[in-house]
């Protein structure tokens, strides 16, 4: 779930050049682990020794030396685990001591004790110096078996049968290397916060953030609608009432003036309706209510100055809020195609599979689109985040551009 | 002229009946849903059907569907569709048969009573009347496209008014030119858009269609 991409697996039973390169990489990684075991054990010992001796002052110095080192070692280990699994690893910051200056000397350790991540650093230093070291050492040492079984028969001709063990050595090395390396990397990541709790913590943080954004967005949206109605339609209808009232008075004394006022009043109704239509469109485009997403997107493309090919594969109904968000995403992307891309042809593909609504908008234009610089698409991406949706832009300079919008949506679920 | 009316809002329905009767139309029937409209048209003789896009039960685009259905049963039967908002896509669907006698207007246009009554008469007479809003969006779009680029600025103006269902005389008055000049422009438009020789009204429809179907 979190992080999305699953680690790349090294095929264990396939023997080829790429596999050999993988084994080489793994050997180097594990060699680095073996080397790191030395500082790890040192740091562990220093921290363990630091706490009891803190009472006499020396321990404070030991802790200030060892605890940050443990954190640094932890980072290096996580980085190595990321390399082993071919996936990005997030590194979260430790809690910062609040004290400054001399108070930091004893205030720092106080913060460290309360930070669960510091305890993980310590536990990991222990693991790197013991079980982890064993795992890595096996991987590093395995090729030595091959060397031994080549060299020994040369030195002691009586041990010629050892040559027969070489294929076994090679097979062990080929298979155990990736297995142990992956196991170690997974252990590292599990200890360092890929645990279920940590995942949920991050998920909650992400949800809270997107909820805050959504609330901000909705509040701003309501203010905008209120302002539009107040300054637009409402004001026009007031002036309309005034003009009709005035016309009523003038009807008998000055019919010509009354007629002019009535004509003005009629124009005001048209303008008021136009304002109201604008507001309605910005909230929920009527065509979307009439035709659903596929029809609404088609209605959008009909009025484009660039020919647009639309394909839709939407077997199930889509929840209305998601439909609206995706519609505005497509509208924004298509508007960008017209404004910036200089394209001759564009396409929109709507697909609803495996409880995901996937929408792609592409063009054959000049490319170079991005989410930076306060573009409309950045706003759309924020809006989509409220639904756990994502917006990706693939737009190399020179084109072509593809905007991909993905929103999880279980259409059959009654909850959504 | 006999009118059948389908509008679900009583206020608007009564207003339209009053408006039609004030202009010597006979309102044969005024109904509030699409099914009754179709039944009425089967039972009674009428010259034109005026209907709202949103009708019960779903209040989406039953009116539009009904219009297409009416035209399917009785090709070229005059239908004027009114809507709170207009979509180019819907105009395209309405005009798909290429037979004219179609109108598609914003409800706002009713407030300009004279223009609205003219529009009803135009549609009943076999003409095509598109809302200025649809026309202007088509024209903006058309400016970037090849066959339309052949038209001069003036010709585009004429075509725009033509799509709104105006007669040559009305176009002449609006653009401050002689009726003869309008005739010259329309002929040149038909030539530039490669439209076949046919009844003038029908060619007007085709010219508008040429815009809409330009993909």
Coordinates of C-alpha atoms in Angstrom, one line a residue:
Chain A
X1 CA 0.0 0.0 0.0
X2 CA 2.2 2.8 1.2
X3 CA 5.0 3.7 -1.3
X4 CA 3.2 1.8 -4.0
X5 CA 6.1 0.2 -5.8
X6 CA 7.1 -3.3 -4.7
X7 CA 10.8 -4.1 -4.5
X8 CA 12.4 -5.5 -7.6
X9 CA 13.2 -9.2 -7.1
X10 CA 16.4 -10.7 -8.2
X11 CA 15.5 -13.9 -10.1
X12 CA 17.2 -16.7 -8.1
X13 CA 17.3 -19.5 -10.6
X14 CA 18.1 -17.7 -13.8
X15 CA 21.8 -17.6 -14.7
X16 CA 22.8 -14.7 -16.9
X17 CA 24.9 -11.7 -17.1
X18 CA 22.4 -9.4 -15.4
X19 CA 22.1 -12.0 -12.6
X20 CA 25.9 -11.9 -12.2
X21 CA 25.8 -8.1 -12.0
X22 CA 23.2 -8.4 -9.3
X23 CA 25.3 -10.8 -7.3
X24 CA 28.3 -8.4 -7.6
X25 CA 26.2 -5.5 -6.4
X26 CA 24.8 -7.6 -3.5
X27 CA 28.3 -8.6 -2.5
X28 CA 29.5 -5.0 -2.4
X29 CA 26.4 -4.0 -0.4
X30 CA 27.0 -6.8 2.2
X31 CA 30.7 -6.0 2.4
X32 CA 29.6 -2.4 3.3
X33 CA 27.3 -3.9 5.9
X34 CA 30.1 -6.0 7.4
X35 CA 32.3 -2.9 7.6
X36 CA 29.5 -0.9 9.3
X37 CA 29.2 -3.6 11.9
X38 CA 32.3 -2.3 13.6
X39 CA 31.1 1.3 14.3
X40 CA 27.6 -0.1 15.0
X41 CA 28.9 -2.3 17.8
X42 CA 31.1 0.5 19.1
X43 CA 28.1 2.9 19.2
X44 CA 26.0 0.3 20.9
X45 CA 28.5 -0.2 23.6
X46 CA 29.0 3.5 24.1
X47 CA 25.3 4.2 24.4
X48 CA 24.8 1.3 26.8
X49 CA 27.7 2.5 28.9
X50 CA 26.7 6.1 28.6
X51 CA 23.4 5.9 30.4
X52 CA 24.6 4.6 33.8
X53 CA 27.6 6.8 33.7
X54 CA 25.6 9.9 32.9
X55 CA 25.0 10.2 36.6
X56 CA 28.7 11.1 37.0
X57 CA 28.8 13.4 34.0
X58 CA 31.1 11.4 31.7
X59 CA 28.1 9.6 30.3
X60 CA 26.7 12.8 28.9
X61 CA 29.8 13.2 26.8
X62 CA 29.6 9.6 25.6
X63 CA 25.9 9.9 24.7
X64 CA 26.5 13.2 22.8
X65 CA 29.2 11.3 20.9
X66 CA 27.3 8.1 20.3
X67 CA 23.6 8.9 19.9
X68 CA 24.0 11.2 16.8
X69 CA 26.3 8.6 15.4
X70 CA 23.7 5.9 15.9
X71 CA 21.3 8.1 14.0
X72 CA 23.8 8.6 11.2
X73 CA 24.5 4.9 11.0
X74 CA 20.8 4.3 10.9
X75 CA 20.5 6.6 7.9
X76 CA 23.3 4.8 6.1
X77 CA 21.7 1.4 6.8
X78 CA 18.3 2.5 5.5
X79 CA 19.9 3.9 2.4
X80 CA 21.6 0.6 1.8
X81 CA 18.3 -1.2 2.4
X82 CA 16.8 1.1 -0.2
X83 CA 19.6 0.2 -2.7
X84 CA 19.1 -3.5 -2.0
X85 CA 15.3 -3.3 -2.6
X86 CA 15.5 -0.8 -5.4
X87 CA 12.9 1.5 -3.8
X88 CA 13.0 4.9 -2.3
X89 CA 13.2 5.0 1.5
X90 CA 11.8 7.8 3.4
X91 CA 14.0 9.0 6.3
X92 CA 12.1 10.9 8.9
X93 CA 13.7 13.3 11.3
X94 CA 14.2 12.6 15.0
X95 CA 12.7 14.9 17.6
X96 CA 14.8 17.9 18.2
X97 CA 15.8 18.9 21.7
X98 CA 14.1 22.1 22.7
X99 CA 17.0 23.4 24.7
X100 CA 19.8 25.6 23.5
X101 CA 23.4 26.2 24.6
X102 CA 24.7 24.5 27.8
X103 CA 21.2 23.2 28.7
X104 CA 21.5 21.0 25.6
X105 CA 24.1 18.9 27.4
X106 CA 21.5 17.3 29.7
X107 CA 18.4 18.4 27.8
X108 CA 19.4 16.5 24.7
X109 CA 19.6 13.1 26.3
X110 CA 16.2 13.8 27.9
X111 CA 14.6 14.3 24.5
X112 CA 16.4 11.2 23.2
X113 CA 14.9 9.0 25.9
X114 CA 11.4 10.1 24.9
X115 CA 11.9 9.6 21.2
X116 CA 11.0 6.1 20.1
X117 CA 13.1 6.5 17.0
X118 CA 16.3 6.9 19.1
X119 CA 15.5 3.6 20.8
X120 CA 15.2 2.0 17.4
X121 CA 18.6 3.4 16.4
X122 CA 20.0 1.7 19.5
X123 CA 18.2 -1.6 18.7
X124 CA 19.4 -1.4 15.2
X125 CA 23.0 -0.8 16.2
X126 CA 22.7 -4.0 18.2
X127 CA 21.2 -5.9 15.3
X128 CA 23.8 -4.7 12.9
X129 CA 26.5 -5.9 15.2
X130 CA 25.0 -9.3 15.8
X131 CA 22.3 -11.0 13.6
X132 CA 22.8 -8.5 10.7
X133 CA 26.5 -9.0 10.8
X134 CA 26.0 -12.8 10.5
X135 CA 23.7 -12.5 7.6
X136 CA 26.0 -10.1 5.7
X137 CA 29.1 -12.0 6.6
X138 CA 27.7 -15.2 5.1
X139 CA 27.0 -13.5 1.8
X140 CA 30.5 -11.9 1.8
X141 CA 32.2 -15.1 2.8
X142 CA 30.5 -17.5 0.4
X143 CA 32.7 -16.8 -2.6
X144 CA 35.6 -17.7 -0.3
X145 CA 34.3 -21.3 -0.3
X146 CA 34.7 -21.4 -4.0
X147 CA 38.3 -20.1 -3.7
X148 CA 39.1 -22.6 -0.9
X149 CA 37.8 -25.5 -3.0
X150 CA 39.9 -24.5 -5.9
X151 CA 43.1 -23.8 -3.9
X152 CA 43.0 -26.7 -1.4
X153 CA 43.2 -29.5 -4.1
X154 CA 46.2 -27.8 -5.5
X155 CA 48.0 -27.7 -2.2
X156 CA 46.9 -31.1 -1.0
X157 CA 46.4 -33.4 -3.9
X158 CA 44.6 -35.9 -1.6
X159 CA 41.7 -33.5 -1.4
X160 CA 41.0 -33.6 -5.1
X161 CA 37.3 -34.5 -4.4
X162 CA 36.8 -31.0 -3.1
X163 CA 36.6 -29.8 -6.7
X164 CA 33.2 -31.5 -6.8
X165 CA 32.0 -29.1 -4.2
X166 CA 32.5 -26.1 -6.4
X167 CA 29.1 -26.2 -8.2
X168 CA 27.5 -26.5 -4.8
X169 CA 29.4 -23.5 -3.6
X170 CA 28.4 -21.5 -6.6
X171 CA 24.7 -22.6 -6.3
X172 CA 24.7 -21.6 -2.6
X173 CA 26.3 -18.2 -3.4
X174 CA 23.9 -17.6 -6.3
X175 CA 20.8 -18.3 -4.3
X176 CA 21.7 -17.3 -0.7
X177 CA 23.1 -13.9 -1.7
X178 CA 19.9 -12.3 -2.9
X179 CA 17.8 -14.1 -0.2
X180 CA 19.9 -12.9 2.7
X181 CA 20.4 -9.5 1.2
X182 CA 16.6 -9.0 0.7
X183 CA 15.9 -10.5 4.2
X184 CA 18.3 -8.0 5.8
X185 CA 17.0 -5.0 3.9
X186 CA 13.4 -5.9 4.8
X187 CA 14.4 -6.4 8.4
X188 CA 16.0 -2.9 8.3
X189 CA 13.0 -1.2 6.8
X190 CA 10.6 -3.1 9.2
X191 CA 12.6 -2.0 12.2
X192 CA 13.0 1.6 10.9
X193 CA 9.4 2.4 10.5
X194 CA 7.9 0.4 7.7
X195 CA 6.1 -1.3 10.5
X196 CA 2.3 -1.3 10.4
X197 CA 2.0 1.3 13.0
X198 CA 4.5 3.6 11.3
X199 CA 2.6 3.1 8.0
X200 CA -0.7 4.0 9.6
X201 CA 0.9 7.0 11.3
X202 CA 2.1 8.3 7.9
X203 CA -1.3 7.5 6.4
X204 CA -3.1 9.4 9.1
X205 CA -0.7 12.3 8.6
X206 CA -1.4 12.3 4.9
X207 CA -5.1 12.1 5.4
X208 CA -5.1 14.9 7.9
X209 CA -3.1 17.1 5.6
X210 CA -5.4 16.4 2.6
X211 CA -8.4 16.9 4.9
X212 CA -7.1 20.3 6.0
X213 CA -6.5 21.2 2.4
X214 CA -10.0 20.1 1.4
X215 CA -11.5 22.1 4.2
X216 CA -9.5 25.2 3.2
X217 CA -10.5 24.6 -0.4
X218 CA -14.2 24.2 0.4
X219 CA -14.2 27.3 2.6
X220 CA -12.6 29.3 -0.1
X221 CA -15.0 27.9 -2.6
X222 CA -18.0 28.8 -0.5
X223 CA -16.7 32.3 0.0
X224 CA -16.2 32.7 -3.8
X225 CA -19.7 31.4 -4.5
X226 CA -21.2 33.8 -1.9
X227 CA -19.3 36.7 -3.4
X228 CA -20.3 35.8 -7.0
X229 CA -23.9 35.6 -6.0
X230 CA -23.8 38.7 -3.9
X231 CA -22.0 41.0 -6.4
X232 CA -23.6 39.4 -9.4
X233 CA -27.1 37.9 -9.6
X234 CA -28.3 39.5 -6.3
X235 CA -27.2 43.0 -7.2
X236 CA -28.7 42.7 -10.7
X237 CA -32.1 41.5 -9.4
X238 CA -32.2 44.4 -6.9
X239 CA -31.6 46.9 -9.8
X240 CA -34.2 45.0 -11.8
X241 CA -36.8 45.5 -9.0
X242 CA -35.9 49.1 -8.8
X243 CA -36.3 49.7 -12.6
X244 CA -39.6 47.9 -12.7
X245 CA -40.9 49.9 -9.7
X246 CA -39.8 53.1 -11.4
X247 CA -41.4 52.1 -14.7
X248 CA -44.6 51.4 -12.8
X249 CA -44.7 55.0 -11.6
X250 CA -43.8 56.5 -15.0
X251 CA -46.2 54.3 -16.9
X252 CA -48.9 56.9 -17.2
X253 CA -46.9 60.1 -17.0
X254 CA -43.9 59.2 -19.3
X255 CA -44.6 56.0 -21.2
X256 CA -41.4 56.3 -23.3
X257 CA -39.2 56.5 -20.2
X258 CA -41.1 53.6 -18.7
X259 CA -40.5 51.5 -21.8
X260 CA -36.8 52.3 -21.7
X261 CA -36.6 51.2 -18.1
X262 CA -38.5 48.0 -18.8
X263 CA -36.1 47.2 -21.6
X264 CA -33.2 47.8 -19.2
X265 CA -34.9 45.5 -16.7
X266 CA -35.2 42.8 -19.3
X267 CA -31.5 43.0 -20.0
X268 CA -30.8 42.8 -16.3
X269 CA -32.7 39.5 -16.1
X270 CA -30.6 38.0 -18.8
X271 CA -27.4 39.2 -17.1
X272 CA -28.6 37.8 -13.8
X273 CA -29.3 34.5 -15.4
X274 CA -25.9 34.5 -17.0
X275 CA -24.2 35.1 -13.6
X276 CA -26.2 32.3 -12.0
X277 CA -25.3 30.0 -14.8
X278 CA -21.6 30.8 -14.3
X279 CA -21.9 30.0 -10.6
X280 CA -23.8 26.7 -11.3
X281 CA -21.2 25.7 -13.8
X282 CA -18.4 26.3 -11.4
X283 CA -20.0 24.1 -8.7
X284 CA -21.3 21.3 -10.8
X285 CA -21.5 21.5 -14.6
X286 CA -25.1 20.7 -15.7
X287 CA -23.9 18.6 -18.6
X288 CA -22.2 16.3 -16.0
X289 CA -25.5 15.8 -14.2
X290 CA -27.2 15.1 -17.6
X291 CA -24.7 12.9 -19.2
X292 CA -22.3 11.6 -16.7
X293 CA -18.5 11.8 -17.0
X294 CA -18.1 10.4 -20.5
X295 CA -20.8 12.6 -21.9
X296 CA -19.5 15.7 -20.1
X297 CA -16.0 15.1 -21.4
X298 CA -17.4 14.7 -24.9
X299 CA -19.2 18.0 -24.5
X300 CA -15.9 19.5 -23.5
X301 CA -14.1 18.2 -26.5
X302 CA -16.8 19.2 -29.0
X303 CA -15.9 22.9 -28.4
X304 CA -12.2 22.5 -28.5
X305 CA -10.3 24.1 -31.3
X306 CA -8.0 21.0 -31.4
X307 CA -9.5 17.7 -32.5
X308 CA -9.9 15.4 -29.5
X309 CA -10.5 11.7 -29.6
X310 CA -12.3 10.4 -26.6
X311 CA -12.5 6.8 -25.5
X312 CA -14.4 5.8 -22.4
X313 CA -14.6 2.5 -20.7
X314 CA -16.8 3.2 -17.7
X315 CA -19.0 0.1 -17.0
X316 CA -20.1 1.2 -13.5
X317 CA -21.4 4.4 -12.2
X318 CA -18.8 6.7 -10.5
X319 CA -19.5 8.5 -7.2
X320 CA -20.6 12.1 -8.0
X321 CA -17.8 13.9 -6.1
X322 CA -15.1 12.0 -7.9
X323 CA -16.8 12.5 -11.2
X324 CA -16.8 16.3 -10.6
X325 CA -13.2 16.4 -9.5
X326 CA -12.1 14.3 -12.5
X327 CA -14.2 16.4 -14.9
X328 CA -12.5 19.6 -13.7
X329 CA -9.1 17.9 -14.1
X330 CA -9.9 17.0 -17.7
X331 CA -11.3 20.5 -18.4
X332 CA -8.1 22.1 -17.0
X333 CA -5.8 19.7 -18.9
X334 CA -7.6 20.3 -22.1
X335 CA -7.6 24.1 -21.5
X336 CA -3.8 23.8 -21.2
X337 CA -3.6 21.8 -24.4
X338 CA -5.3 24.7 -26.2
X339 CA -3.4 27.5 -24.5
X340 CA 0.1 26.2 -24.3
X341 CA 0.7 22.9 -26.2
X342 CA 0.4 24.1 -29.8
X343 CA -0.9 20.6 -30.5
X344 CA -2.6 19.3 -33.7
X345 CA -4.3 16.4 -32.0
X346 CA -5.3 15.5 -28.5
X347 CA -6.9 12.5 -26.8
X348 CA -8.8 11.6 -23.6
X349 CA -9.0 8.1 -22.3
X350 CA -11.4 7.2 -19.4
X351 CA -11.0 3.8 -17.8
X352 CA -12.6 2.3 -14.7
X353 CA -11.0 -1.0 -13.7
X354 CA -10.2 -2.7 -10.4
X355 CA -11.8 0.0 -8.4
X356 CA -9.6 2.7 -10.0
X357 CA -10.7 5.5 -12.2
X358 CA -7.9 6.2 -14.6
X359 CA -8.0 9.2 -16.9
X360 CA -5.4 10.2 -19.4
X361 CA -5.2 13.4 -21.4
X362 CA -2.6 13.5 -24.1
X363 CA -1.5 15.7 -26.9
X364 CA 1.1 15.9 -29.6
X365 CA 2.3 19.4 -28.7
X366 CA 5.5 20.9 -27.5
X367 CA 5.6 19.5 -24.0
X368 CA 7.3 21.1 -21.0
X369 CA 4.1 21.1 -18.8
X370 CA 4.7 20.9 -15.1
X371 CA 3.0 21.2 -11.7
X372 CA 5.2 24.1 -10.6
X373 CA 4.6 27.8 -10.9
X374 CA 1.1 27.8 -9.5
X375 CA -0.4 26.2 -12.6
X376 CA -4.1 25.2 -12.6
X377 CA -3.1 21.6 -12.6
X378 CA -1.4 22.0 -9.2
X379 CA -4.8 23.1 -7.8
X380 CA -6.5 20.1 -9.5
X381 CA -3.9 17.8 -8.0
X382 CA -4.6 19.2 -4.5
X383 CA -8.3 18.7 -5.1
X384 CA -7.7 15.1 -6.2
X385 CA -5.7 14.4 -3.1
X386 CA -8.9 14.6 -1.0
X387 CA -10.0 11.5 -2.8
X388 CA -6.5 9.8 -2.5
X389 CA -6.2 10.6 -6.2
X390 CA -3.0 11.4 -8.0
X391 CA -2.1 13.6 -11.0
X392 CA 1.1 12.8 -12.9
X393 CA 2.5 14.8 -15.8
X394 CA 4.8 13.3 -18.4
X395 CA 5.8 16.1 -20.5
X396 CA 9.4 16.2 -21.8
X397 CA 10.5 19.3 -23.6
X398 CA 9.5 18.8 -27.3
X399 CA 6.5 16.7 -26.3
X400 CA 4.3 14.8 -26.3
X401 CA 2.5 15.5 -23.1
X402 CA 0.4 13.0 -21.1
X403 CA -1.4 13.9 -17.9
X404 CA -2.6 10.9 -15.9
X405 CA -5.2 11.2 -13.2
X406 CA -5.9 8.2 -11.0
X407 CA -8.5 8.1 -8.3
X408 CA -9.4 5.0 -6.3
X409 CA -13.2 4.5 -6.5
X410 CA -15.2 1.5 -5.5
X411 CA -18.3 2.3 -7.5
X412 CA -20.2 -0.7 -6.2
X413 CA -19.6 0.0 -2.5
X414 CA -22.6 1.7 -0.9
X415 CA -20.3 3.6 1.4
X416 CA -18.8 5.8 -1.3
Chain B
X1 CA -50.2 28.3 -35.8
X2 CA -50.7 25.4 -33.4
X3 CA -48.2 24.8 -30.6
X4 CA -47.6 21.9 -28.3
X5 CA -45.8 22.8 -25.1
X6 CA -43.8 20.7 -22.7
X7 CA -42.5 22.5 -19.6
X8 CA -42.5 21.1 -16.1
X9 CA -42.4 24.4 -14.2
X10 CA -46.0 25.6 -13.9
X11 CA -45.0 29.3 -13.7
X12 CA -43.0 29.1 -16.9
X13 CA -45.6 27.0 -18.7
X14 CA -48.4 29.5 -17.9
X15 CA -46.1 32.4 -19.0
X16 CA -45.4 30.7 -22.3
X17 CA -49.1 30.0 -22.9
X18 CA -49.9 33.6 -22.2
X19 CA -47.1 34.7 -24.5
X20 CA -48.1 32.4 -27.3
X21 CA -51.8 33.4 -27.1
X22 CA -50.9 37.1 -27.1
X23 CA -49.2 36.4 -30.5
X24 CA -52.1 34.5 -32.1
X25 CA -50.6 31.1 -31.6
X26 CA -53.0 28.3 -30.6
X27 CA -51.7 26.2 -27.7
X28 CA -53.1 22.8 -28.5
X29 CA -51.7 21.2 -25.4
X30 CA -49.4 22.1 -22.5
X31 CA -47.9 19.1 -20.7
X32 CA -45.3 18.6 -18.0
X33 CA -43.5 15.5 -19.2
X34 CA -41.9 13.9 -22.2
X35 CA -44.2 10.9 -22.4
X36 CA -47.4 13.1 -22.5
X37 CA -45.8 15.2 -25.1
X38 CA -45.2 12.2 -27.4
X39 CA -48.8 11.0 -26.8
X40 CA -50.2 14.4 -27.5
X41 CA -48.3 14.7 -30.7
X42 CA -49.7 11.3 -31.8
X43 CA -53.2 12.4 -31.0
X44 CA -53.4 16.0 -32.0
X45 CA -52.3 17.9 -35.0
X46 CA -49.7 20.6 -34.3
X47 CA -47.3 22.7 -36.3
X48 CA -44.5 22.9 -33.7
X49 CA -43.4 21.4 -30.4
X50 CA -41.7 23.7 -27.9
X51 CA -40.1 21.8 -25.0
X52 CA -37.8 22.1 -22.1
X53 CA -34.5 20.1 -22.1
X54 CA -35.0 19.0 -18.4
X55 CA -38.2 17.2 -17.8
X56 CA -39.4 14.6 -15.2
X57 CA -38.6 12.0 -14.0
X58 CA -34.8 12.4 -14.1
X59 CA -34.6 16.1 -14.9
X60 CA -31.5 15.5 -17.1
X61 CA -32.0 15.6 -20.8
X62 CA -35.4 13.9 -21.5
X63 CA -36.4 16.9 -23.5
X64 CA -33.5 16.4 -25.8
X65 CA -34.2 12.7 -26.1
X66 CA -37.9 13.5 -26.8
X67 CA -36.9 15.9 -29.5
X68 CA -34.8 13.2 -31.2
X69 CA -37.6 10.7 -30.8
X70 CA -40.2 13.1 -32.3
X71 CA -37.9 13.7 -35.3
X72 CA -37.4 10.0 -35.6
X73 CA -41.2 9.4 -35.7
X74 CA -42.0 12.4 -37.9
X75 CA -38.9 13.5 -39.8
X76 CA -38.5 17.3 -40.1
X77 CA -41.3 18.0 -37.6
X78 CA -40.5 21.4 -36.2
X79 CA -39.1 21.2 -32.7
X80 CA -37.9 24.1 -30.5
X81 CA -35.8 23.0 -27.5
X82 CA -35.4 25.5 -24.6
X83 CA -32.8 25.1 -22.0
X84 CA -31.4 26.8 -18.9
X85 CA -27.9 26.3 -20.4
X86 CA -26.8 25.4 -23.9
X87 CA -24.2 22.8 -25.0
X88 CA -22.6 22.6 -28.4
X89 CA -22.8 18.8 -28.1
X90 CA -26.6 19.0 -27.8
X91 CA -26.9 21.3 -30.8
X92 CA -24.9 18.9 -32.8
X93 CA -27.1 16.0 -31.8
X94 CA -30.3 18.0 -32.6
X95 CA -29.0 19.0 -36.0
X96 CA -27.7 15.5 -36.8
X97 CA -30.5 14.7 -39.1
X98 CA -29.6 17.7 -41.3
X99 CA -33.2 18.5 -42.0
X100 CA -33.7 21.8 -40.4
X101 CA -36.9 22.8 -38.5
X102 CA -34.9 22.7 -35.4
X103 CA -34.4 25.4 -32.7
X104 CA -32.2 25.3 -29.7
X105 CA -32.4 28.3 -27.4
X106 CA -31.5 29.4 -23.9
X107 CA -34.6 30.1 -21.8
X108 CA -33.3 33.6 -21.3
X109 CA -34.2 34.4 -24.9
X110 CA -37.9 34.2 -24.1
X111 CA -37.5 37.6 -22.4
X112 CA -36.9 39.2 -25.7
X113 CA -40.4 38.4 -26.7
X114 CA -40.3 39.6 -30.3
X115 CA -37.1 37.7 -31.2
X116 CA -38.5 34.6 -29.5
X117 CA -41.8 34.6 -31.4
X118 CA -39.7 35.1 -34.6
X119 CA -37.6 32.2 -33.7
X120 CA -40.7 30.0 -33.2
X121 CA -42.0 31.1 -36.6
X122 CA -38.6 30.4 -38.3
X123 CA -38.4 26.9 -36.9
X124 CA -42.0 26.2 -37.9
X125 CA -41.2 27.4 -41.4
X126 CA -38.4 24.9 -41.7
X127 CA -35.5 27.1 -40.5
X128 CA -32.7 26.4 -38.0
X129 CA -32.3 28.6 -35.0
X130 CA -29.4 28.2 -32.7
X131 CA -28.8 30.2 -29.6
X132 CA -26.3 33.1 -30.1
X133 CA -24.2 31.5 -27.3
X134 CA -23.8 28.3 -29.2
X135 CA -23.1 30.2 -32.4
X136 CA -20.4 32.3 -30.8
X137 CA -18.7 29.3 -29.3
X138 CA -18.7 27.6 -32.7
X139 CA -17.4 30.7 -34.4
X140 CA -14.5 31.1 -31.9
X141 CA -13.6 27.5 -32.5
X142 CA -14.1 27.7 -36.2
X143 CA -11.6 30.6 -36.6
X144 CA -8.7 28.1 -36.1
X145 CA -9.9 25.6 -38.7
X146 CA -9.1 25.3 -42.3
X147 CA -12.4 25.5 -44.3
X148 CA -13.7 28.3 -42.1
X149 CA -10.5 30.2 -42.7
X150 CA -11.6 30.7 -46.2
X151 CA -14.5 32.8 -45.0
X152 CA -13.9 36.5 -44.6
X153 CA -14.7 38.3 -41.3
X154 CA -17.9 39.6 -42.9
X155 CA -19.0 36.2 -44.1
X156 CA -18.5 34.7 -40.7
X157 CA -20.7 37.4 -39.2
X158 CA -23.4 36.6 -41.8
X159 CA -23.1 32.9 -41.1
X160 CA -23.3 33.5 -37.4
X161 CA -26.6 35.4 -37.8
X162 CA -27.8 32.8 -40.2
X163 CA -27.2 30.1 -37.6
X164 CA -29.3 32.1 -35.2
X165 CA -32.2 31.7 -37.7
X166 CA -32.3 35.2 -39.0
X167 CA -33.7 36.0 -42.4
X168 CA -31.7 37.8 -45.0
X169 CA -33.7 40.9 -44.3
X170 CA -33.0 40.7 -40.6
X171 CA -29.3 40.1 -41.2
X172 CA -29.2 43.1 -43.6
X173 CA -30.8 45.3 -40.9
X174 CA -28.4 44.0 -38.2
X175 CA -25.2 44.4 -40.2
X176 CA -26.2 47.7 -41.9
X177 CA -26.0 46.4 -45.4
X178 CA -28.4 45.8 -48.3
X179 CA -30.4 42.6 -48.5
X180 CA -28.7 42.1 -51.9
X181 CA -25.3 42.2 -50.3
X182 CA -26.4 39.6 -47.7
X183 CA -27.5 37.4 -50.6
X184 CA -24.1 37.8 -52.2
X185 CA -22.4 36.9 -48.9
X186 CA -24.6 33.8 -48.3
X187 CA -23.9 32.5 -51.8
X188 CA -20.2 33.0 -51.4
X189 CA -20.4 31.1 -48.0
X190 CA -22.2 28.2 -49.7
X191 CA -19.6 28.1 -52.4
X192 CA -16.7 28.2 -50.0
X193 CA -18.1 25.5 -47.9
X194 CA -18.9 23.3 -50.9
X195 CA -22.6 23.0 -50.1
X196 CA -24.7 21.5 -52.8
X197 CA -27.4 23.4 -54.7
X198 CA -30.6 22.9 -52.7
X199 CA -33.5 24.8 -51.2
X200 CA -32.1 27.9 -49.6
X201 CA -33.4 27.1 -46.1
X202 CA -31.8 23.7 -46.2
X203 CA -28.5 25.1 -47.2
X204 CA -28.6 27.4 -44.3
X205 CA -28.9 24.3 -42.0
X206 CA -26.1 22.6 -43.9
X207 CA -23.8 25.6 -43.4
X208 CA -24.4 25.5 -39.7
X209 CA -23.8 21.8 -39.7
X210 CA -20.6 22.3 -41.5
X211 CA -19.4 24.2 -38.5
X212 CA -20.7 21.7 -36.0
X213 CA -19.4 18.6 -37.7
X214 CA -16.0 20.0 -38.4
X215 CA -13.8 17.5 -36.6

